[in-house]
Structures are given as C-alpha cells and as structure tokens.
Amino acid sequence: MDVSAIRAAAAALLTAGGVPAVEAWPAGDRPELREVTAAVTFRRWESGPGGFCHYLGEKRDPETGAWREVYGRRATVALGLDLYAPPHLGEGGCRAAFDRLCAALSAGEIPGLRLQEFSCGEVTFEEDSGLFRCPVEAVYSLFLQTAAEEGGDFLSFEVKGLRQ
C-alpha cells in the first residue's frame, strides 16, 4: 500500500467538509487560489524501532492459499493541513476555513486512523507566495500490518483499515 493514500483520504475528508484540499502543492509554481485551500503533507511519522517485530499470528493468503506470518506495529503520523488564503480573503478567510476544518475532523474520519489531537498556529502573510498561511497539524495513531513470505521476507505493509 502506498502511504500517499493517507494524504488522499485526508484531502477527501477536508474537501467533503467544505475545505478544498490538495495533496501538498504540485511541482513548480503554486496555482492561483480563489478560495482558502488546505495543503496536506506528512510532517512526522513515528513507529518506534525499525522493523516489524510484533508477531500477531498467521493468516491464509486468499489468492494463493499459503499461510503467512503476520506482524504489526502501532505508529503515529502527524499531518500538516496548512490553510492558504488569497489576499482578498485574508486572515478572516483562514479562520473561517479553520472552523470548517475543525468540524470536518470532528465529524469524519480517515479509515484506519484515529485522531488524537489537532492544533492551529498563528495566521501570517507570506511575502514570497502572496498568500495568508495558517499552519494546522493533526496527529493520528494507526496500526501497521505486514506479512512474511515463507523465506522470511516481508511483503509491503498496509495501514490496517485503509484500502485503496
């Protein structure tokens, strides 16, 4: 599973809650904004010591019928949900969008992730972009799961509960 699915799910949650969101900014110049937009990024990912060392048991692969050992680990991810407002909407546009963002995070969920906390910083004007910016961070807990092939090689991990 590609962890960018987490960013996509967060962007979809915010957009559905009335805050247009993108998965970070595209390469090159930022698009001209007409409304407050959230940029979803990874800020921090913590999962303890390297490797999957927590044995959970075995499960049968539905495609091959082979038994695989399953391992899991709890993790924490901090997402940046920074709000950007064009000059004509100003600081007030960021604050109104933060209110909608709070409602979206409180009412909705990202499958497989559990919201622990979120916070908002001070709105500032960025001279280089010509936009108002309000830093927002949401911290989630999640459970990673992987399986090992017969030879002991780990397969790719997935966020438990998050499907693409």
Short mmCIF file of C-alpha atoms in Angstrom, two decimals:
data_model
loop_
_atom_site.label_atom_id
_atom_site.label_comp_id
_atom_site.label_asym_id
_atom_site.label_seq_id
_atom_site.Cartn_x
_atom_site.Cartn_y
_atom_site.Cartn_z
CA MET A 1 0.00 0.00 0.00
CA ASP A 2 1.24 3.45 -0.86
CA VAL A 3 1.13 5.77 2.16
CA SER A 4 0.07 8.60 -0.15
CA ALA A 5 -3.40 7.06 0.26
CA ILE A 6 -3.37 8.66 3.73
CA ARG A 7 -2.84 12.11 2.20
CA ALA A 8 -5.54 11.43 -0.40
CA ALA A 9 -8.01 10.31 2.29
CA ALA A 10 -7.27 13.40 4.41
CA ALA A 11 -7.72 15.70 1.40
CA ALA A 12 -11.03 13.99 0.55
CA LEU A 13 -12.25 14.34 4.15
CA LEU A 14 -11.49 18.07 4.22
CA THR A 15 -12.96 18.72 0.77
CA ALA A 16 -16.16 16.90 1.75
CA GLY A 17 -16.27 19.08 4.88
CA GLY A 18 -16.16 22.32 2.90
CA VAL A 19 -12.40 22.98 2.87
CA PRO A 20 -10.89 22.40 -0.59
CA ALA A 21 -7.68 20.42 -0.14
CA VAL A 22 -4.73 19.26 -2.23
CA GLU A 23 -2.06 16.67 -1.51
CA ALA A 24 0.77 19.16 -0.95
CA TRP A 25 1.49 21.57 -3.77
CA PRO A 26 2.28 20.42 -7.30
CA ALA A 27 5.84 20.89 -8.51
CA GLY A 28 6.57 24.36 -9.87
CA ASP A 29 4.53 27.47 -9.25
CA ARG A 30 1.53 27.26 -6.96
CA PRO A 31 -1.79 27.64 -8.70
CA GLU A 32 -3.63 30.93 -8.25
CA LEU A 33 -6.05 30.47 -5.38
CA ARG A 34 -9.59 31.84 -5.44
CA GLU A 35 -10.61 30.25 -2.13
CA VAL A 36 -8.92 29.05 1.05
CA THR A 37 -7.20 25.73 0.32
CA ALA A 38 -5.58 23.19 2.65
CA ALA A 39 -2.27 21.59 1.65
CA VAL A 40 -1.99 18.07 3.12
CA THR A 41 1.56 16.92 3.88
CA PHE A 42 3.37 14.47 6.13
CA ARG A 43 5.14 16.23 8.98
CA ARG A 44 6.19 13.31 11.15
CA TRP A 45 5.91 9.54 11.17
CA GLU A 46 6.90 7.60 14.29
CA SER A 47 6.75 3.85 14.68
CA GLY A 48 9.45 3.04 17.18
CA PRO A 49 12.45 0.82 16.42
CA GLY A 50 12.96 -0.25 12.81
CA GLY A 51 11.41 -3.44 11.51
CA PHE A 52 8.23 -5.32 12.24
CA CYS A 53 8.92 -7.32 15.36
CA HIS A 54 5.47 -7.82 16.83
CA TYR A 55 4.22 -11.24 15.81
CA LEU A 56 0.42 -11.44 15.54
CA GLY A 57 -0.01 -14.97 14.23
CA GLU A 58 -0.71 -16.49 10.84
CA LYS A 59 -3.33 -15.94 8.16
CA ARG A 60 -4.08 -17.68 4.89
CA ASP A 61 -3.49 -15.72 1.68
CA PRO A 62 -6.84 -15.84 -0.14
CA GLU A 63 -5.18 -15.80 -3.58
CA THR A 64 -2.50 -18.45 -3.10
CA GLY A 65 -3.85 -20.42 -0.14
CA ALA A 66 -0.43 -20.20 1.51
CA TRP A 67 -0.09 -19.42 5.20
CA ARG A 68 1.83 -16.24 6.05
CA GLU A 69 3.14 -14.95 9.36
CA VAL A 70 1.59 -11.59 10.27
CA TYR A 71 3.37 -8.81 12.16
CA GLY A 72 2.09 -5.46 13.33
CA ARG A 73 3.21 -2.21 14.88
CA ARG A 74 1.49 0.88 16.22
CA ALA A 75 2.50 4.16 14.65
CA THR A 76 1.80 7.87 14.93
CA VAL A 77 1.59 10.22 11.97
CA ALA A 78 1.39 14.00 12.07
CA LEU A 79 -0.26 15.55 9.02
CA GLY A 80 0.21 19.16 8.04
CA LEU A 81 -3.17 20.57 6.96
CA ASP A 82 -1.93 24.11 6.36
CA LEU A 83 -4.53 26.60 5.15
CA TYR A 84 -3.66 29.11 2.41
CA ALA A 85 -5.89 32.10 1.62
CA PRO A 86 -5.65 34.59 -1.23
CA PRO A 87 -5.18 38.23 -0.18
CA HIS A 88 -8.82 39.21 -0.77
CA LEU A 89 -9.95 36.63 1.84
CA GLY A 90 -7.14 37.46 4.27
CA GLU A 91 -6.76 36.27 7.84
CA GLY A 92 -10.54 36.05 8.30
CA GLY A 93 -10.74 33.56 5.43
CA CYS A 94 -8.16 31.34 7.15
CA ARG A 95 -10.01 31.50 10.47
CA ALA A 96 -13.38 30.66 8.86
CA ALA A 97 -11.77 27.75 6.99
CA PHE A 98 -10.21 26.52 10.24
CA ASP A 99 -13.68 26.41 11.79
CA ARG A 100 -14.88 24.22 8.88
CA LEU A 101 -11.72 22.11 9.15
CA CYS A 102 -12.42 21.50 12.86
CA ALA A 103 -15.95 20.40 12.04
CA ALA A 104 -14.71 18.08 9.27
CA LEU A 105 -12.08 16.45 11.50
CA SER A 106 -14.56 16.06 14.36
CA ALA A 107 -17.39 14.63 12.24
CA GLY A 108 -15.45 12.49 9.75
CA GLU A 109 -12.64 10.01 9.86
CA ILE A 110 -9.80 8.67 7.78
CA PRO A 111 -10.25 4.89 7.59
CA GLY A 112 -7.63 3.10 9.68
CA LEU A 113 -6.51 6.25 11.51
CA ARG A 114 -7.65 7.53 14.88
CA LEU A 115 -7.46 11.28 15.51
CA GLN A 116 -5.50 12.05 18.69
CA GLU A 117 -5.22 15.85 18.52
CA PHE A 118 -5.04 18.80 16.18
CA SER A 119 -3.75 22.32 16.55
CA CYS A 120 -3.66 25.65 14.77
CA GLY A 121 -0.93 28.25 14.66
CA GLU A 122 -0.98 31.98 14.03
CA VAL A 123 -2.04 33.30 10.61
CA THR A 124 0.80 35.06 8.79
CA PHE A 125 1.22 36.65 5.38
CA GLU A 126 3.89 35.04 3.18
CA GLU A 127 5.56 37.65 1.02
CA ASP A 128 7.06 35.12 -1.41
CA SER A 129 3.72 33.46 -2.26
CA GLY A 130 1.45 36.46 -1.65
CA LEU A 131 -0.86 34.25 0.44
CA PHE A 132 -2.04 34.17 4.02
CA ARG A 133 -1.00 30.93 5.77
CA CYS A 134 -2.39 29.24 8.86
CA PRO A 135 -0.34 26.21 9.98
CA VAL A 136 -2.51 23.30 11.11
CA GLU A 137 -1.35 19.91 12.35
CA ALA A 138 -3.42 16.77 13.02
CA VAL A 139 -1.89 13.81 14.87
CA TYR A 140 -3.27 10.32 14.24
CA SER A 141 -2.50 6.88 15.61
CA LEU A 142 -2.62 3.87 13.32
CA PHE A 143 -1.72 0.22 13.16
CA LEU A 144 0.66 -1.12 10.51
CA GLN A 145 0.45 -4.73 9.44
CA THR A 146 2.64 -6.83 7.20
CA ALA A 147 3.05 -10.48 6.33
CA ALA A 148 6.20 -12.51 5.78
CA GLU A 149 6.67 -14.99 2.98
CA GLU A 150 7.91 -18.47 3.76
CA GLY A 151 11.54 -17.38 3.36
CA GLY A 152 11.11 -14.62 5.94
CA ASP A 153 10.96 -11.67 3.52
CA PHE A 154 8.41 -9.04 4.48
CA LEU A 155 5.78 -8.08 1.96
CA SER A 156 4.69 -4.45 1.66
CA PHE A 157 2.90 -3.07 4.70
CA GLU A 158 -0.62 -1.74 4.89
CA VAL A 159 -2.36 0.63 7.22
CA LYS A 160 -4.91 -1.56 8.97
CA GLY A 161 -8.37 -0.43 7.88
CA LEU A 162 -7.21 1.72 4.94
CA ARG A 163 -7.86 0.29 1.50
CA GLN A 164 -7.10 1.89 -1.84
#
